[in-house]
Amino acid sequence: MARRIEIVVNPASGSKLATSLAEQHVRPLLLSSLGSTSSEDVRIRQTESAADGVRIGSEIAHDWHNSDTEDGSALDLVLIGGDGTTHELLNGLYLSQSDGEVSQRGGKSSLQIRLAIVPGGTANALYSAMYPSDWTQEVQHQVATANTIEDLSTSVLEVMLKSVRSLASSISSKTEQLAALPLMLNHLESGDDEQWLISHLVTSHALHAAILHDADTPEMRAQHKGIERFKAAAQMNATRWTHGSVTLRAGGGD
C-alpha cells in the first residue's frame, strides 16, 4: 500500500483559514515530498462539530490498524487548527472510546505518529512552544486578523508551515528530523465515574480552567478577535471566587 498522509482540518478554528491552507499549501507540499501527483495519497478530513476531533482521531487509528501498511511504520499526520483540536485528535488516536484504555486495535504494534502542526487556532500555545522565536506577537496578530490566506504575507505563511516542512523533509529524505512530544495520561474521578484523558500541554485548573471554559463559547468567539476573548474571560473571572478543598495523598513509595 502506498504511503498515505492524513490532514485533519478544523474549518471553524481561529480565523477560519484552515481549509484554504490545507488545499492550497499543505497538501501540495506533502505530495511533493512523496513524489506524487495523486490527491489520494494525502487525505483531508474536516471536523464537523465541537469535539469532533476525537471521532476523527479514532477513525484514523482504526483505518491505520486495519490497513496493510507495514507494521512499525509511522502514521504521518498534519493538524490544522488550535490547541483544542489537537487535544481532541490525540485523545481519539490513543484512547479507546469504550473503556478508556490505551488503544491496541488490530494485530499491529502500538500506533506511532509523526505529527505536524499548522497554527490555525486562536492561542496556538503548542506551536508557540515549538517555535518561540518565530511565532511572535506580530505574526499572531496578522494570522488572527486575516480574512483569507491572501491577507497573509509570504513570511507569515513560512512561519505557519515550519512544522509541515520538517515533516515533509523527514519523508523525502527518509531521516528523522522531528522532536518528541511529551504526553500526559490523566485519570479523572468524580464519585463513581472515571475518565482517562491525554494532555499535550498542561492540565488546566482553577482560574486558567475557568478562563478557557468561558472563552470557548460561540458568543465570545463572535465578539472578540484572536486572543482578546481570553482577556475578556479573564476579566469575567477576576473577582469570581469558588470555595473548594483538596486532598493530597502520598505516593506508594513515600
PDB file of C-alpha atoms in Angstrom:
ATOM      1  CA  MET A   1       0.000   0.000   0.000  1.00  0.00           C
ATOM      2  CA  ALA A   2       1.325   3.442  -0.930  1.00  0.00           C
ATOM      3  CA  ARG A   3       2.134   5.729   1.948  1.00  0.00           C
ATOM      4  CA  ARG A   4      -0.804   7.973   2.830  1.00  0.00           C
ATOM      5  CA  ILE A   5      -0.628  11.177   4.838  1.00  0.00           C
ATOM      6  CA  GLU A   6      -3.627  12.405   6.795  1.00  0.00           C
ATOM      7  CA  ILE A   7      -4.545  16.083   7.158  1.00  0.00           C
ATOM      8  CA  VAL A   8      -7.098  16.988   9.823  1.00  0.00           C
ATOM      9  CA  VAL A   9      -8.708  20.407   9.447  1.00  0.00           C
ATOM     10  CA  ASN A  10     -10.888  22.372  11.838  1.00  0.00           C
ATOM     11  CA  PRO A  11     -12.562  24.817   9.416  1.00  0.00           C
ATOM     12  CA  ALA A  12     -14.138  26.826  12.259  1.00  0.00           C
ATOM     13  CA  SER A  13     -10.984  27.457  14.281  1.00  0.00           C
ATOM     14  CA  GLY A  14      -9.267  30.816  14.623  1.00  0.00           C
ATOM     15  CA  SER A  15      -9.601  33.000  11.539  1.00  0.00           C
ATOM     16  CA  LYS A  16     -11.188  30.120   9.589  1.00  0.00           C
ATOM     17  CA  LEU A  17      -8.225  29.760   7.237  1.00  0.00           C
ATOM     18  CA  ALA A  18      -7.621  26.043   7.821  1.00  0.00           C
ATOM     19  CA  THR A  19      -9.352  24.634   4.740  1.00  0.00           C
ATOM     20  CA  SER A  20      -7.629  27.045   2.355  1.00  0.00           C
ATOM     21  CA  LEU A  21      -4.270  26.353   3.976  1.00  0.00           C
ATOM     22  CA  ALA A  22      -4.788  22.613   3.572  1.00  0.00           C
ATOM     23  CA  GLU A  23      -5.803  22.743  -0.069  1.00  0.00           C
ATOM     24  CA  GLN A  24      -3.500  25.478  -1.362  1.00  0.00           C
ATOM     25  CA  HIS A  25      -0.334  24.972   0.672  1.00  0.00           C
ATOM     26  CA  VAL A  26      -0.144  21.892   2.903  1.00  0.00           C
ATOM     27  CA  ARG A  27      -1.373  19.183   0.528  1.00  0.00           C
ATOM     28  CA  PRO A  28       0.837  20.326  -2.411  1.00  0.00           C
ATOM     29  CA  LEU A  29       3.870  20.436  -0.114  1.00  0.00           C
ATOM     30  CA  LEU A  30       3.247  16.909   1.171  1.00  0.00           C
ATOM     31  CA  LEU A  31       2.548  15.500  -2.292  1.00  0.00           C
ATOM     32  CA  SER A  32       5.876  16.904  -3.413  1.00  0.00           C
ATOM     33  CA  SER A  33       7.628  15.173  -0.505  1.00  0.00           C
ATOM     34  CA  LEU A  34       6.045  11.878  -1.576  1.00  0.00           C
ATOM     35  CA  GLY A  35       6.920  12.426  -5.228  1.00  0.00           C
ATOM     36  CA  SER A  36       3.224  12.009  -6.010  1.00  0.00           C
ATOM     37  CA  THR A  37       0.610  13.881  -8.007  1.00  0.00           C
ATOM     38  CA  SER A  38      -2.380  11.910  -6.694  1.00  0.00           C
ATOM     39  CA  SER A  39      -4.556  13.679  -4.127  1.00  0.00           C
ATOM     40  CA  GLU A  40      -5.495  10.204  -2.836  1.00  0.00           C
ATOM     41  CA  ASP A  41      -2.069   9.990  -1.196  1.00  0.00           C
ATOM     42  CA  VAL A  42      -2.835  12.963   1.065  1.00  0.00           C
ATOM     43  CA  ARG A  43      -6.296  12.726   2.577  1.00  0.00           C
ATOM     44  CA  ILE A  44      -8.071  15.725   4.114  1.00  0.00           C
ATOM     45  CA  ARG A  45     -10.625  15.180   6.891  1.00  0.00           C
ATOM     46  CA  GLN A  46     -12.641  18.027   8.400  1.00  0.00           C
ATOM     47  CA  THR A  47     -14.197  18.330  11.830  1.00  0.00           C
ATOM     48  CA  GLU A  48     -17.931  18.927  11.661  1.00  0.00           C
ATOM     49  CA  SER A  49     -18.794  19.952  15.217  1.00  0.00           C
ATOM     50  CA  ALA A  50     -17.330  20.637  18.647  1.00  0.00           C
ATOM     51  CA  ALA A  51     -15.192  17.749  19.961  1.00  0.00           C
ATOM     52  CA  ASP A  52     -15.367  16.037  16.550  1.00  0.00           C
ATOM     53  CA  GLY A  53     -11.589  15.671  16.557  1.00  0.00           C
ATOM     54  CA  VAL A  54     -11.993  12.692  18.904  1.00  0.00           C
ATOM     55  CA  ARG A  55     -14.105  10.853  16.336  1.00  0.00           C
ATOM     56  CA  ILE A  56     -11.690  11.628  13.514  1.00  0.00           C
ATOM     57  CA  GLY A  57      -8.686  10.525  15.562  1.00  0.00           C
ATOM     58  CA  SER A  58     -10.393   7.247  16.411  1.00  0.00           C
ATOM     59  CA  GLU A  59     -11.282   6.659  12.747  1.00  0.00           C
ATOM     60  CA  ILE A  60      -7.726   7.374  11.594  1.00  0.00           C
ATOM     61  CA  ALA A  61      -6.302   4.957  14.178  1.00  0.00           C
ATOM     62  CA  HIS A  62      -8.843   2.295  13.195  1.00  0.00           C
ATOM     63  CA  ASP A  63      -8.046   2.705   9.484  1.00  0.00           C
ATOM     64  CA  TRP A  64      -4.303   2.504  10.138  1.00  0.00           C
ATOM     65  CA  HIS A  65      -4.518  -0.628  12.284  1.00  0.00           C
ATOM     66  CA  ASN A  66      -6.711  -2.354   9.699  1.00  0.00           C
ATOM     67  CA  SER A  67      -4.677  -1.344   6.658  1.00  0.00           C
ATOM     68  CA  ASP A  68      -1.901  -3.338   5.017  1.00  0.00           C
ATOM     69  CA  THR A  69       0.646  -0.681   5.964  1.00  0.00           C
ATOM     70  CA  GLU A  70       3.880  -2.285   7.102  1.00  0.00           C
ATOM     71  CA  ASP A  71       3.959  -2.880  10.855  1.00  0.00           C
ATOM     72  CA  GLY A  72       6.305  -0.471  12.612  1.00  0.00           C
ATOM     73  CA  SER A  73       5.850   2.335  10.098  1.00  0.00           C
ATOM     74  CA  ALA A  74       4.662   5.655  11.489  1.00  0.00           C
ATOM     75  CA  LEU A  75       1.424   7.413  10.688  1.00  0.00           C
ATOM     76  CA  ASP A  76       2.179  10.826   9.186  1.00  0.00           C
ATOM     77  CA  LEU A  77      -0.405  13.376  10.238  1.00  0.00           C
ATOM     78  CA  VAL A  78      -0.905  17.140   9.900  1.00  0.00           C
ATOM     79  CA  LEU A  79      -3.287  19.041  12.152  1.00  0.00           C
ATOM     80  CA  ILE A  80      -4.542  22.456  11.016  1.00  0.00           C
ATOM     81  CA  GLY A  81      -6.379  24.016  13.936  1.00  0.00           C
ATOM     82  CA  GLY A  82      -5.822  25.074  17.513  1.00  0.00           C
ATOM     83  CA  ASP A  83      -4.796  23.503  20.798  1.00  0.00           C
ATOM     84  CA  GLY A  84      -8.322  22.236  21.460  1.00  0.00           C
ATOM     85  CA  THR A  85      -8.481  20.350  18.168  1.00  0.00           C
ATOM     86  CA  THR A  86      -5.017  18.906  18.790  1.00  0.00           C
ATOM     87  CA  HIS A  87      -6.156  17.717  22.223  1.00  0.00           C
ATOM     88  CA  GLU A  88      -9.262  16.071  20.759  1.00  0.00           C
ATOM     89  CA  LEU A  89      -7.338  14.398  17.944  1.00  0.00           C
ATOM     90  CA  LEU A  90      -4.684  12.926  20.237  1.00  0.00           C
ATOM     91  CA  ASN A  91      -7.335  11.513  22.556  1.00  0.00           C
ATOM     92  CA  GLY A  92      -9.149   9.945  19.617  1.00  0.00           C
ATOM     93  CA  LEU A  93      -5.917   8.456  18.286  1.00  0.00           C
ATOM     94  CA  TYR A  94      -4.648   6.982  21.535  1.00  0.00           C
ATOM     95  CA  LEU A  95      -7.647   6.254  23.741  1.00  0.00           C
ATOM     96  CA  SER A  96     -10.460   3.793  23.189  1.00  0.00           C
ATOM     97  CA  GLN A  97     -13.894   5.386  23.402  1.00  0.00           C
ATOM     98  CA  SER A  98     -15.431   2.355  25.077  1.00  0.00           C
ATOM     99  CA  ASP A  99     -13.320   1.654  28.133  1.00  0.00           C
ATOM    100  CA  GLY A 100     -10.693   4.383  28.327  1.00  0.00           C
ATOM    101  CA  GLU A 101      -7.769   2.020  27.877  1.00  0.00           C
ATOM    102  CA  VAL A 102      -4.881   2.908  25.613  1.00  0.00           C
ATOM    103  CA  SER A 103      -5.901   1.594  22.226  1.00  0.00           C
ATOM    104  CA  GLN A 104      -4.266  -1.536  20.859  1.00  0.00           C
ATOM    105  CA  ARG A 105      -6.510  -2.161  17.866  1.00  0.00           C
ATOM    106  CA  GLY A 106      -5.893  -4.942  15.423  1.00  0.00           C
ATOM    107  CA  GLY A 107      -2.815  -7.123  15.424  1.00  0.00           C
ATOM    108  CA  LYS A 108      -0.245  -4.391  14.911  1.00  0.00           C
ATOM    109  CA  SER A 109       2.056  -2.877  17.473  1.00  0.00           C
ATOM    110  CA  SER A 110       1.086   0.402  19.141  1.00  0.00           C
ATOM    111  CA  LEU A 111       0.487   3.341  16.857  1.00  0.00           C
ATOM    112  CA  GLN A 112       3.488   5.587  16.221  1.00  0.00           C
ATOM    113  CA  ILE A 113       2.608   9.075  14.992  1.00  0.00           C
ATOM    114  CA  ARG A 114       4.637  11.794  13.309  1.00  0.00           C
ATOM    115  CA  LEU A 115       2.571  14.919  13.852  1.00  0.00           C
ATOM    116  CA  ALA A 116       2.977  18.316  12.211  1.00  0.00           C
ATOM    117  CA  ILE A 117       1.026  21.352  13.382  1.00  0.00           C
ATOM    118  CA  VAL A 118      -0.242  24.336  11.398  1.00  0.00           C
ATOM    119  CA  PRO A 119      -1.337  27.065  13.850  1.00  0.00           C
ATOM    120  CA  GLY A 120      -4.903  27.685  12.746  1.00  0.00           C
ATOM    121  CA  GLY A 121      -6.449  28.252  16.171  1.00  0.00           C
ATOM    122  CA  THR A 122      -6.682  31.251  18.460  1.00  0.00           C
ATOM    123  CA  ALA A 123      -3.899  30.966  21.043  1.00  0.00           C
ATOM    124  CA  ASN A 124      -1.822  28.144  19.465  1.00  0.00           C
ATOM    125  CA  ALA A 125       0.140  27.563  22.670  1.00  0.00           C
ATOM    126  CA  LEU A 126       1.731  24.333  21.438  1.00  0.00           C
ATOM    127  CA  TYR A 127       3.034  25.989  18.286  1.00  0.00           C
ATOM    128  CA  SER A 128       4.342  28.900  20.331  1.00  0.00           C
ATOM    129  CA  ALA A 129       6.303  26.429  22.459  1.00  0.00           C
ATOM    130  CA  MET A 130       7.658  24.725  19.339  1.00  0.00           C
ATOM    131  CA  TYR A 131       8.775  27.930  17.595  1.00  0.00           C
ATOM    132  CA  PRO A 132       9.010  30.667  20.255  1.00  0.00           C
ATOM    133  CA  SER A 133      11.306  32.927  18.243  1.00  0.00           C
ATOM    134  CA  ASP A 134       9.174  32.702  15.083  1.00  0.00           C
ATOM    135  CA  TRP A 135       5.613  32.726  16.446  1.00  0.00           C
ATOM    136  CA  THR A 136       5.848  36.348  17.571  1.00  0.00           C
ATOM    137  CA  GLN A 137       3.072  38.701  18.676  1.00  0.00           C
ATOM    138  CA  GLU A 138       3.230  40.410  15.281  1.00  0.00           C
ATOM    139  CA  VAL A 139       2.821  37.130  13.411  1.00  0.00           C
ATOM    140  CA  GLN A 140      -0.015  36.072  15.708  1.00  0.00           C
ATOM    141  CA  HIS A 141      -1.792  39.376  15.104  1.00  0.00           C
ATOM    142  CA  GLN A 142      -1.529  39.016  11.321  1.00  0.00           C
ATOM    143  CA  VAL A 143      -2.949  35.496  11.469  1.00  0.00           C
ATOM    144  CA  ALA A 144      -5.751  36.472  13.870  1.00  0.00           C
ATOM    145  CA  THR A 145      -6.903  39.424  11.746  1.00  0.00           C
ATOM    146  CA  ALA A 146      -6.626  37.775   8.312  1.00  0.00           C
ATOM    147  CA  ASN A 147      -9.870  37.156   6.445  1.00  0.00           C
ATOM    148  CA  THR A 148      -8.291  34.995   3.723  1.00  0.00           C
ATOM    149  CA  ILE A 149      -4.884  33.413   3.241  1.00  0.00           C
ATOM    150  CA  GLU A 150      -4.212  36.073   0.607  1.00  0.00           C
ATOM    151  CA  ASP A 151      -4.048  38.523   3.533  1.00  0.00           C
ATOM    152  CA  LEU A 152      -1.023  36.663   4.918  1.00  0.00           C
ATOM    153  CA  SER A 153       2.454  37.696   3.851  1.00  0.00           C
ATOM    154  CA  THR A 154       4.894  35.136   2.494  1.00  0.00           C
ATOM    155  CA  SER A 155       6.996  35.386   5.649  1.00  0.00           C
ATOM    156  CA  VAL A 156       3.984  34.676   7.887  1.00  0.00           C
ATOM    157  CA  LEU A 157       2.998  31.672   5.770  1.00  0.00           C
ATOM    158  CA  GLU A 158       6.530  30.336   6.066  1.00  0.00           C
ATOM    159  CA  VAL A 159       6.307  30.545   9.855  1.00  0.00           C
ATOM    160  CA  MET A 160       2.969  28.722   9.821  1.00  0.00           C
ATOM    161  CA  LEU A 161       4.364  25.940   7.617  1.00  0.00           C
ATOM    162  CA  LYS A 162       7.617  25.309   9.523  1.00  0.00           C
ATOM    163  CA  SER A 163       6.346  22.152  11.223  1.00  0.00           C
ATOM    164  CA  VAL A 164       4.913  20.767   7.967  1.00  0.00           C
ATOM    165  CA  ARG A 165       8.198  21.430   6.182  1.00  0.00           C
ATOM    166  CA  SER A 166      10.032  19.462   8.877  1.00  0.00           C
ATOM    167  CA  LEU A 167       7.681  16.522   8.353  1.00  0.00           C
ATOM    168  CA  ALA A 168       7.974  16.787   4.566  1.00  0.00           C
ATOM    169  CA  SER A 169      11.758  16.824   4.825  1.00  0.00           C
ATOM    170  CA  SER A 170      11.680  13.713   7.027  1.00  0.00           C
ATOM    171  CA  ILE A 171       9.510  11.938   4.463  1.00  0.00           C
ATOM    172  CA  SER A 172      11.540  12.856   1.395  1.00  0.00           C
ATOM    173  CA  SER A 173      14.951  12.246   2.989  1.00  0.00           C
ATOM    174  CA  LYS A 174      13.760   9.212   4.995  1.00  0.00           C
ATOM    175  CA  THR A 175      15.557  10.553   8.060  1.00  0.00           C
ATOM    176  CA  GLU A 176      14.025  11.515  11.387  1.00  0.00           C
ATOM    177  CA  GLN A 177      14.038  15.283  11.881  1.00  0.00           C
ATOM    178  CA  LEU A 178      11.198  15.684  14.371  1.00  0.00           C
ATOM    179  CA  ALA A 179      11.204  16.185  18.140  1.00  0.00           C
ATOM    180  CA  ALA A 180       9.319  14.061  20.660  1.00  0.00           C
ATOM    181  CA  LEU A 181       6.072  15.490  22.061  1.00  0.00           C
ATOM    182  CA  PRO A 182       5.582  14.579  25.744  1.00  0.00           C
ATOM    183  CA  LEU A 183       2.051  13.464  26.591  1.00  0.00           C
ATOM    184  CA  MET A 184       0.363  13.119  29.970  1.00  0.00           C
ATOM    185  CA  LEU A 185      -2.202  10.419  30.742  1.00  0.00           C
ATOM    186  CA  ASN A 186      -4.720  11.802  33.243  1.00  0.00           C
ATOM    187  CA  HIS A 187      -7.070   9.730  35.376  1.00  0.00           C
ATOM    188  CA  LEU A 188     -10.092  11.771  36.486  1.00  0.00           C
ATOM    189  CA  GLU A 189     -12.512  10.555  39.152  1.00  0.00           C
ATOM    190  CA  SER A 190     -15.841  12.013  40.254  1.00  0.00           C
ATOM    191  CA  GLY A 191     -17.899   9.783  42.518  1.00  0.00           C
ATOM    192  CA  ASP A 192     -18.427   6.500  40.716  1.00  0.00           C
ATOM    193  CA  ASP A 193     -17.411   7.965  37.365  1.00  0.00           C
ATOM    194  CA  GLU A 194     -13.900   7.917  35.978  1.00  0.00           C
ATOM    195  CA  GLN A 195     -12.324   9.137  32.776  1.00  0.00           C
ATOM    196  CA  TRP A 196      -8.959   8.891  31.053  1.00  0.00           C
ATOM    197  CA  LEU A 197      -7.656  11.859  29.081  1.00  0.00           C
ATOM    198  CA  ILE A 198      -4.424  12.640  27.294  1.00  0.00           C
ATOM    199  CA  SER A 199      -2.960  16.142  27.672  1.00  0.00           C
ATOM    200  CA  HIS A 200      -0.334  17.571  25.340  1.00  0.00           C
ATOM    201  CA  LEU A 201       0.122  20.900  27.142  1.00  0.00           C
ATOM    202  CA  VAL A 202      -0.971  21.234  30.749  1.00  0.00           C
ATOM    203  CA  THR A 203      -3.958  20.086  32.739  1.00  0.00           C
ATOM    204  CA  SER A 204      -5.889  23.283  33.376  1.00  0.00           C
ATOM    205  CA  HIS A 205      -7.112  24.102  36.847  1.00  0.00           C
ATOM    206  CA  ALA A 206      -8.512  26.963  38.914  1.00  0.00           C
ATOM    207  CA  LEU A 207      -8.510  30.373  37.173  1.00  0.00           C
ATOM    208  CA  HIS A 208      -6.897  29.075  33.992  1.00  0.00           C
ATOM    209  CA  ALA A 209      -9.582  26.423  33.545  1.00  0.00           C
ATOM    210  CA  ALA A 210     -12.345  28.980  34.176  1.00  0.00           C
ATOM    211  CA  ILE A 211     -10.889  31.316  31.548  1.00  0.00           C
ATOM    212  CA  LEU A 212     -10.719  28.550  28.951  1.00  0.00           C
ATOM    213  CA  HIS A 213     -14.266  27.451  29.768  1.00  0.00           C
ATOM    214  CA  ASP A 214     -15.788  30.933  29.478  1.00  0.00           C
ATOM    215  CA  ALA A 215     -13.760  31.920  26.407  1.00  0.00           C
ATOM    216  CA  ASP A 216     -14.761  28.875  24.368  1.00  0.00           C
ATOM    217  CA  THR A 217     -18.337  29.839  23.508  1.00  0.00           C
ATOM    218  CA  PRO A 218     -19.854  30.905  20.174  1.00  0.00           C
ATOM    219  CA  GLU A 219     -20.757  34.277  21.691  1.00  0.00           C
ATOM    220  CA  MET A 220     -17.209  35.008  22.866  1.00  0.00           C
ATOM    221  CA  ARG A 221     -15.739  33.879  19.551  1.00  0.00           C
ATOM    222  CA  ALA A 222     -18.129  36.171  17.685  1.00  0.00           C
ATOM    223  CA  GLN A 223     -17.488  39.202  19.913  1.00  0.00           C
ATOM    224  CA  HIS A 224     -13.696  39.027  20.284  1.00  0.00           C
ATOM    225  CA  LYS A 225     -10.966  38.515  17.690  1.00  0.00           C
ATOM    226  CA  GLY A 226      -7.967  36.323  18.411  1.00  0.00           C
ATOM    227  CA  ILE A 227      -6.674  36.127  21.969  1.00  0.00           C
ATOM    228  CA  GLU A 228      -8.838  39.075  23.040  1.00  0.00           C
ATOM    229  CA  ARG A 229     -11.572  36.636  24.078  1.00  0.00           C
ATOM    230  CA  PHE A 230      -9.209  35.094  26.640  1.00  0.00           C
ATOM    231  CA  LYS A 231      -8.533  38.548  28.071  1.00  0.00           C
ATOM    232  CA  ALA A 232     -12.275  39.215  28.289  1.00  0.00           C
ATOM    233  CA  ALA A 233     -12.828  35.866  30.007  1.00  0.00           C
ATOM    234  CA  ALA A 234     -10.050  36.661  32.483  1.00  0.00           C
ATOM    235  CA  GLN A 235     -11.818  39.893  33.440  1.00  0.00           C
ATOM    236  CA  MET A 236     -15.051  37.952  33.964  1.00  0.00           C
ATOM    237  CA  ASN A 237     -13.297  35.637  36.415  1.00  0.00           C
ATOM    238  CA  ALA A 238     -11.001  38.117  38.157  1.00  0.00           C
ATOM    239  CA  THR A 239     -13.341  38.581  41.127  1.00  0.00           C
ATOM    240  CA  ARG A 240     -15.168  35.257  40.988  1.00  0.00           C
ATOM    241  CA  TRP A 241     -14.304  33.109  43.993  1.00  0.00           C
ATOM    242  CA  THR A 242     -15.038  29.416  44.342  1.00  0.00           C
ATOM    243  CA  HIS A 243     -14.677  27.513  47.603  1.00  0.00           C
ATOM    244  CA  GLY A 244     -13.266  24.029  47.488  1.00  0.00           C
ATOM    245  CA  SER A 245     -10.911  21.564  49.099  1.00  0.00           C
ATOM    246  CA  VAL A 246      -8.001  19.433  48.014  1.00  0.00           C
ATOM    247  CA  THR A 247      -6.710  16.152  49.406  1.00  0.00           C
ATOM    248  CA  LEU A 248      -3.048  15.249  48.965  1.00  0.00           C
ATOM    249  CA  ARG A 249      -2.114  11.572  49.091  1.00  0.00           C
ATOM    250  CA  ALA A 250       1.419  10.255  49.333  1.00  0.00           C
ATOM    251  CA  GLY A 251       2.664   8.052  46.530  1.00  0.00           C
ATOM    252  CA  GLY A 252       3.242   4.346  47.022  1.00  0.00           C
ATOM    253  CA  GLY A 253       6.963   4.817  47.507  1.00  0.00           C
ATOM    254  CA  ASP A 254       6.678   7.516  50.193  1.00  0.00           C
TER     255      ASP A 254
END
